[in-house]
Each structure stands twice: as C-alpha cells, then as structure tokens.
JSON list of C-alpha atoms in Angstrom, two decimals:
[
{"chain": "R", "resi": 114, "resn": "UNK", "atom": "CA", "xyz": [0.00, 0.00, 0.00]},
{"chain": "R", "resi": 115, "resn": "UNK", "atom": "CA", "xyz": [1.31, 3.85, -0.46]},
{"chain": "R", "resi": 116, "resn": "UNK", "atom": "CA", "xyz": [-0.02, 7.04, -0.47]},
{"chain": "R", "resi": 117, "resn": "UNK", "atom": "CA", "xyz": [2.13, 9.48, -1.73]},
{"chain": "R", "resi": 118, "resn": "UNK", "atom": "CA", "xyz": [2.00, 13.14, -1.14]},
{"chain": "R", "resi": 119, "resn": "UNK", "atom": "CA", "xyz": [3.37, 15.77, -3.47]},
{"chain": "R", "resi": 120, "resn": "UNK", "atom": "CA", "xyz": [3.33, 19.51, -4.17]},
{"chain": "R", "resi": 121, "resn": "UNK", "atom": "CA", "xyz": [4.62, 21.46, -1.06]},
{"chain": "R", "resi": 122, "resn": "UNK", "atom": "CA", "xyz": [6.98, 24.29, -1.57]},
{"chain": "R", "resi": 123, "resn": "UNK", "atom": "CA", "xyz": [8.13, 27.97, -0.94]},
{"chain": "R", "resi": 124, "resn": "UNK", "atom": "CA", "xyz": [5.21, 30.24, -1.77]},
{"chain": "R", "resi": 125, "resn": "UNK", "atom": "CA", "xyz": [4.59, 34.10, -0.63]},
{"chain": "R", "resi": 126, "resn": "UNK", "atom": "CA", "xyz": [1.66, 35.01, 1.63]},
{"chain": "R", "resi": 127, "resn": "UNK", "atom": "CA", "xyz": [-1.48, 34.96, 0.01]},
{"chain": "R", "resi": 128, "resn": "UNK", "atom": "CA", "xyz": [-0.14, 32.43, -2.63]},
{"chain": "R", "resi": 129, "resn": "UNK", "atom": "CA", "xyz": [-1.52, 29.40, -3.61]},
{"chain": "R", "resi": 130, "resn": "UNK", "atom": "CA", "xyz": [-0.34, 25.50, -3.42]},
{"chain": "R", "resi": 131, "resn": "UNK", "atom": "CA", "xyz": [-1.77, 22.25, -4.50]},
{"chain": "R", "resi": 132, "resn": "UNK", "atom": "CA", "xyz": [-1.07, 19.20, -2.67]},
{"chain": "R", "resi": 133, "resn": "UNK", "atom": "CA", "xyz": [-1.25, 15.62, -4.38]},
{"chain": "R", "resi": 134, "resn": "UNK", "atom": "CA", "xyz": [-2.07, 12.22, -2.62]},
{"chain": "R", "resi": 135, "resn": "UNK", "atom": "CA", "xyz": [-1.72, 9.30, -4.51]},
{"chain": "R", "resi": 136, "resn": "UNK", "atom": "CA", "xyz": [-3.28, 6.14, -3.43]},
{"chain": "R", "resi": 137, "resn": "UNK", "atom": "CA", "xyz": [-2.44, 2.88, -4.39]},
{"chain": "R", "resi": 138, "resn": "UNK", "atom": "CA", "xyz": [-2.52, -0.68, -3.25]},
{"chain": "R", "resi": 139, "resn": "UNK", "atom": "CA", "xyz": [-5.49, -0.62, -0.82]},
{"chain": "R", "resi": 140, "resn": "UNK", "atom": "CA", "xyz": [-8.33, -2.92, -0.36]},
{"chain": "R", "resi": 141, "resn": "UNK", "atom": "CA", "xyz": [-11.74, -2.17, -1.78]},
{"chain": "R", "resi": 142, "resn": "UNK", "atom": "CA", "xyz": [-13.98, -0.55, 0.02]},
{"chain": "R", "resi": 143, "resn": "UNK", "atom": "CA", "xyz": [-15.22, 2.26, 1.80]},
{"chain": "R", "resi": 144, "resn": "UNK", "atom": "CA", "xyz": [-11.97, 4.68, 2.91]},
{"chain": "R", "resi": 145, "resn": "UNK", "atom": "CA", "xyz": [-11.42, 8.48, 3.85]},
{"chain": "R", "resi": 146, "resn": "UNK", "atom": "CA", "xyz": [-8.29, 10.65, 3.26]},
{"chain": "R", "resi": 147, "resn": "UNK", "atom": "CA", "xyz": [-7.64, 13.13, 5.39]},
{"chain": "R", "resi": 148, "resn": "UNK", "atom": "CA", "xyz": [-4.93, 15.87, 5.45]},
{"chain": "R", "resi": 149, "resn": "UNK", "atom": "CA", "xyz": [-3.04, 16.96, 8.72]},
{"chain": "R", "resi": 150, "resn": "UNK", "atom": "CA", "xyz": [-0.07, 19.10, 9.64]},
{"chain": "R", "resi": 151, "resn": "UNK", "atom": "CA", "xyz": [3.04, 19.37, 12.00]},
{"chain": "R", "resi": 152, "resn": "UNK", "atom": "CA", "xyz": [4.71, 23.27, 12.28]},
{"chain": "R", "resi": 153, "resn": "UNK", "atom": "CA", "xyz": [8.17, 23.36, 14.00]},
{"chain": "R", "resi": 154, "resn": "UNK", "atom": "CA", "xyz": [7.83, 21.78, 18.08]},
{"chain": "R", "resi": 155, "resn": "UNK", "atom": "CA", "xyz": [3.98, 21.64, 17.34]},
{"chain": "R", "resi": 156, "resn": "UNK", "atom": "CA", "xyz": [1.47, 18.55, 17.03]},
{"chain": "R", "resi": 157, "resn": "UNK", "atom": "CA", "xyz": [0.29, 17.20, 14.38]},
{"chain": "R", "resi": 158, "resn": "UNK", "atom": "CA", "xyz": [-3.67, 18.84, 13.86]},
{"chain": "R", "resi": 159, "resn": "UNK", "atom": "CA", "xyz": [-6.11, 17.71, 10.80]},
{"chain": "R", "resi": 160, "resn": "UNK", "atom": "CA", "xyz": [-6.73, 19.87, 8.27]},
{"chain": "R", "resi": 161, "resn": "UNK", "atom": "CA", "xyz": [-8.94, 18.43, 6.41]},
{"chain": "R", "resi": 162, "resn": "UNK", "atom": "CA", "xyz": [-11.14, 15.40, 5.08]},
{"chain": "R", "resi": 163, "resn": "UNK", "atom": "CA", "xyz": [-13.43, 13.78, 2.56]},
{"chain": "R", "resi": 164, "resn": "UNK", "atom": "CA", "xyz": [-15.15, 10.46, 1.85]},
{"chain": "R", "resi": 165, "resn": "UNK", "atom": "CA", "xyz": [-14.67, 8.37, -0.65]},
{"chain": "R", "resi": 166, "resn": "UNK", "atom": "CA", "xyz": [-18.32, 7.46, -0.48]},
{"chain": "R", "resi": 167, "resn": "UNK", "atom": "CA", "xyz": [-20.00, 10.36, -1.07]},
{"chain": "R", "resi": 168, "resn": "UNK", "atom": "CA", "xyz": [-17.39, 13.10, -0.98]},
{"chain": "R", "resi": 169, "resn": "UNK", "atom": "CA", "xyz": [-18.50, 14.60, 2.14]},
{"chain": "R", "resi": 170, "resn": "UNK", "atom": "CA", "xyz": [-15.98, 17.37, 3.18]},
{"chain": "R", "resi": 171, "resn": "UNK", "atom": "CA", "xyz": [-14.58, 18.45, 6.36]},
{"chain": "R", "resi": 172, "resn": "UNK", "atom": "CA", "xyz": [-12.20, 21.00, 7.70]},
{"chain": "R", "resi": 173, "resn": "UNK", "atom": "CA", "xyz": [-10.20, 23.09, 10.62]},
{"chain": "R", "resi": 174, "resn": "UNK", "atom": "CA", "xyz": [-11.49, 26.04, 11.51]},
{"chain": "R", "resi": 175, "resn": "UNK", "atom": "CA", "xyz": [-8.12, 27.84, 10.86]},
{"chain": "R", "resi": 176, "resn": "UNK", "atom": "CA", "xyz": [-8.04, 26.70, 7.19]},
{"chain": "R", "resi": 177, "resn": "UNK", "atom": "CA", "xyz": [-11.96, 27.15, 6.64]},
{"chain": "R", "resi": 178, "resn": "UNK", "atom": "CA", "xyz": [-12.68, 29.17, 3.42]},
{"chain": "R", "resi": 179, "resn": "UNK", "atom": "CA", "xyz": [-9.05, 29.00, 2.14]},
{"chain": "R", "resi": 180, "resn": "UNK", "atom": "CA", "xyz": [-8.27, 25.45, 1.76]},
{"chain": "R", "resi": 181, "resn": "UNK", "atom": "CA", "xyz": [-10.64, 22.83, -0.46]},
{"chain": "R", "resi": 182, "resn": "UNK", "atom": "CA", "xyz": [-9.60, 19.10, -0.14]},
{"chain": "R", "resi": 183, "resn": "UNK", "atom": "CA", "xyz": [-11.31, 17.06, -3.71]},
{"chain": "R", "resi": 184, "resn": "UNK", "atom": "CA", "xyz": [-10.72, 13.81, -5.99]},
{"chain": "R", "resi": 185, "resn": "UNK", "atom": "CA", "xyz": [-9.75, 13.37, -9.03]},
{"chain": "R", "resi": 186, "resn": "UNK", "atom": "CA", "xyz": [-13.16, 11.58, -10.32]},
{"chain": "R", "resi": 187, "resn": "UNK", "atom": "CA", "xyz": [-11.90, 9.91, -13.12]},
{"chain": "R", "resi": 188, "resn": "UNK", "atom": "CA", "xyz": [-9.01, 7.74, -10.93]},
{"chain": "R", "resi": 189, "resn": "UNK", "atom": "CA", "xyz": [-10.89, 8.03, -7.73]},
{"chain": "R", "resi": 190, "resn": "UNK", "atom": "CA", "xyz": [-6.85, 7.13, -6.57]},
{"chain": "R", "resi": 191, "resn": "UNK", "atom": "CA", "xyz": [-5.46, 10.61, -6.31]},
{"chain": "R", "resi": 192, "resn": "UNK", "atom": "CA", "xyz": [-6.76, 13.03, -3.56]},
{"chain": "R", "resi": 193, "resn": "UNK", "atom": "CA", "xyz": [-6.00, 17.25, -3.80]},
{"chain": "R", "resi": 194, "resn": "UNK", "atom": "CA", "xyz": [-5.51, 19.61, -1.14]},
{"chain": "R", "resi": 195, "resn": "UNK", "atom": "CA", "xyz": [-5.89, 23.14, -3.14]},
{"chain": "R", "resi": 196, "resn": "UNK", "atom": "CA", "xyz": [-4.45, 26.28, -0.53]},
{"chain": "R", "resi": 197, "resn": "UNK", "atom": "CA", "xyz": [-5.45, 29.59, -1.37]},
{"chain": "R", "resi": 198, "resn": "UNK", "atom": "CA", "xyz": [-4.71, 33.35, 0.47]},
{"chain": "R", "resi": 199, "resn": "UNK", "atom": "CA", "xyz": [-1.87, 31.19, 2.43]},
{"chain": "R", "resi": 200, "resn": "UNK", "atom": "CA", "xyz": [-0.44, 32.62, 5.65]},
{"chain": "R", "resi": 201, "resn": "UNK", "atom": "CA", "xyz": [3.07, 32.20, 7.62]},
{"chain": "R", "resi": 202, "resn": "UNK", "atom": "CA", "xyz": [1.20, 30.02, 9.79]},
{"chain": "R", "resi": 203, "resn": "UNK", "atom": "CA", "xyz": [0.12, 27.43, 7.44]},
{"chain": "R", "resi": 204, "resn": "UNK", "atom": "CA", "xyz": [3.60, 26.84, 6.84]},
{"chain": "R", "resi": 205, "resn": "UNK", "atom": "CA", "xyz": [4.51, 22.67, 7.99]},
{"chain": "R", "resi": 206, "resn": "UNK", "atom": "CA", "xyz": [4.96, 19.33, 6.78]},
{"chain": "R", "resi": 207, "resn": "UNK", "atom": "CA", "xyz": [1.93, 18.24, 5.61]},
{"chain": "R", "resi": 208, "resn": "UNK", "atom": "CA", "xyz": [0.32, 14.72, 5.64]},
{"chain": "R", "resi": 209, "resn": "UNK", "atom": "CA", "xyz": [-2.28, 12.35, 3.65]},
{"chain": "R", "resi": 210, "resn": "UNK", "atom": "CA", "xyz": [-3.67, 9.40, 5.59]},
{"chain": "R", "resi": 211, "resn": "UNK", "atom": "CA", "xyz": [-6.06, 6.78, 4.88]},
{"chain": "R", "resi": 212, "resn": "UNK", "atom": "CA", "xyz": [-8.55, 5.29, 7.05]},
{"chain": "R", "resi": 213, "resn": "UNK", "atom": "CA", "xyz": [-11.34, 2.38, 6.81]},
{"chain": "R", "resi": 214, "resn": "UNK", "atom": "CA", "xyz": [-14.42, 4.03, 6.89]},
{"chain": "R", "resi": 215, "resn": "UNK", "atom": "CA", "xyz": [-15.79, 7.47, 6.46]},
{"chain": "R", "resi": 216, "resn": "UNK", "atom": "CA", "xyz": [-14.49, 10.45, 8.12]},
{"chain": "R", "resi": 217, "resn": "UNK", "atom": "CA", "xyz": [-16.50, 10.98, 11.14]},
{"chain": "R", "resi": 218, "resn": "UNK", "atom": "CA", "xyz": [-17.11, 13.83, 13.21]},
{"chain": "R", "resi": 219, "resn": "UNK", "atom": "CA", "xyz": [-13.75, 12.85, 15.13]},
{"chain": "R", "resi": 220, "resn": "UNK", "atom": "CA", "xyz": [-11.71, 12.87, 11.74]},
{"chain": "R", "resi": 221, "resn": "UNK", "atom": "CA", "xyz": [-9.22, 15.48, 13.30]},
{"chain": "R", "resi": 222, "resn": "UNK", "atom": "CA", "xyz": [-8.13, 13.07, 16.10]},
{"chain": "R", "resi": 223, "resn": "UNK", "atom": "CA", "xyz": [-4.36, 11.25, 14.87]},
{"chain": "R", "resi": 224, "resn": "UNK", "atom": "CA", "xyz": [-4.61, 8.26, 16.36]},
{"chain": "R", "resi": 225, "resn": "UNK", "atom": "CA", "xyz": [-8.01, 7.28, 14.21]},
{"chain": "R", "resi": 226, "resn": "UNK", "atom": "CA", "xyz": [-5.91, 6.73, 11.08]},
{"chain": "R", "resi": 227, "resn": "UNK", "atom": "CA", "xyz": [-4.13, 3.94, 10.04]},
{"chain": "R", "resi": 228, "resn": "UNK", "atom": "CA", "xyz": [-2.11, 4.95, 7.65]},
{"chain": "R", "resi": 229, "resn": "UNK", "atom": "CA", "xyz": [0.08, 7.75, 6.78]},
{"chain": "R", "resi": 230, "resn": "UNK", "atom": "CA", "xyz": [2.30, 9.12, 3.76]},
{"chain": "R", "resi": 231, "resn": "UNK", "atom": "CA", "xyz": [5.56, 10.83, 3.50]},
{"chain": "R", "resi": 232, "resn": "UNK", "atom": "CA", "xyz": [4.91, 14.68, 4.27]},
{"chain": "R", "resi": 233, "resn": "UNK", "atom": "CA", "xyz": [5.88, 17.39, 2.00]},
{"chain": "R", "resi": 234, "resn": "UNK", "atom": "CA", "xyz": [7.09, 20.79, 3.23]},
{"chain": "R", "resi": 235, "resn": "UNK", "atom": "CA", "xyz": [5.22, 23.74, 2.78]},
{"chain": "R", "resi": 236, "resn": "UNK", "atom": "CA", "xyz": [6.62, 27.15, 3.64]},
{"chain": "R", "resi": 237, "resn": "UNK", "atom": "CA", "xyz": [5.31, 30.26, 3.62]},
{"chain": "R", "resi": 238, "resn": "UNK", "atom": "CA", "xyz": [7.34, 33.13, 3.62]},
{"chain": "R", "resi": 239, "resn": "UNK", "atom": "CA", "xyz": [8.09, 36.63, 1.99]}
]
C-alpha cells in the first residue's frame, strides 16, 4: 500500500499550493483521506477530510474558506488539497492518511488513522 504526497513548496503570503495524494494498493472498500499538519515543536492537527463514499468534506477552523480538499473523479486514486490566500502560519509538513471508513465527526483526532504518507514541506514566507 502507499499514499504518496506531493506539491509542497516555498510560496509568498497569500499564494496558492496544490497538494497531491496518490493512493495505491489498498483494499476495496469504503476509505477516507484526510490531510493533517506538524509546524516546528507543534502537534500534528487535521486539516482536512473527505469520503470516498459520497465526498463529504470536512475541515479546521483555521483553514476554513481557504483550503478545499477534492478527488480526481476519473481515478478516484489521487486526492487534492488546493491552498489559497496562504499565511506564515500554514507553513509545515503536511500529511495524507487513509482510514477504513468514512471520516466521522472525530476525523481530526491522529490516532483514528491507520495509515500515513511521507509529508511534503510547505513554507510560507516573503
């Protein structure tokens, strides 16, 4: 199994970034992919998430408005986290993970997912 997250880099406040997750290998079924962070000596907090059933959506409150989290609908194998009007403080490595299941109203909790990707490093700064 791998998911494999791509698309971090430097970018200037109020910029914009698209993450990639690409998901392979997995048993069929119902999943969810969610999106978390970790900034420098912080914990890791959920960003965002979204079924693969029925592409039900969830996200922080800090990233709310700014950030949209989609599928590619032809693949249904590669996830997007699309970051818009990005501040210093969404700067961190950022994280896909996959979970059995749908997302739940306790998606943002760490220790519900049973899988995680590689991060990618996403900096914001003038």
């Amino acid at each position: 199994v791998q998911l494999q997250a791509s698309g971090g880099g430097l970018v200037q406040p109020g910029g914009s970034l698209r993450l990639s997750c690409a998901r392979s290998g997995f048993a069929r079924g119902r999943y969810s992919i969610g999106w978390f962070r970790q900034a420098p000596g912080k914990k890791r907090e959920g960003v965002s998430c979204i079924n693969s059933s029925d592409g039900r959506t969830y996200y922080a409150d800090s990233v709310k408005g700014r950030f949209s989290i989609s599928r590619d609908n032809n693949t249904f194998s590669t996830f997007f986290l699309q970051m818009n009007s990005l501040k210093p403080e969404d700067t961190a490595v950022y994280y896909c993970a996959n979970d059995v299941g749908d997302c739940g109203s306790a998606w943002y909790v760490e220790r519900k997912w049973n899988y995680w990707g590689q991060g990618t490093q996403v900096t914001v700064s003038s």
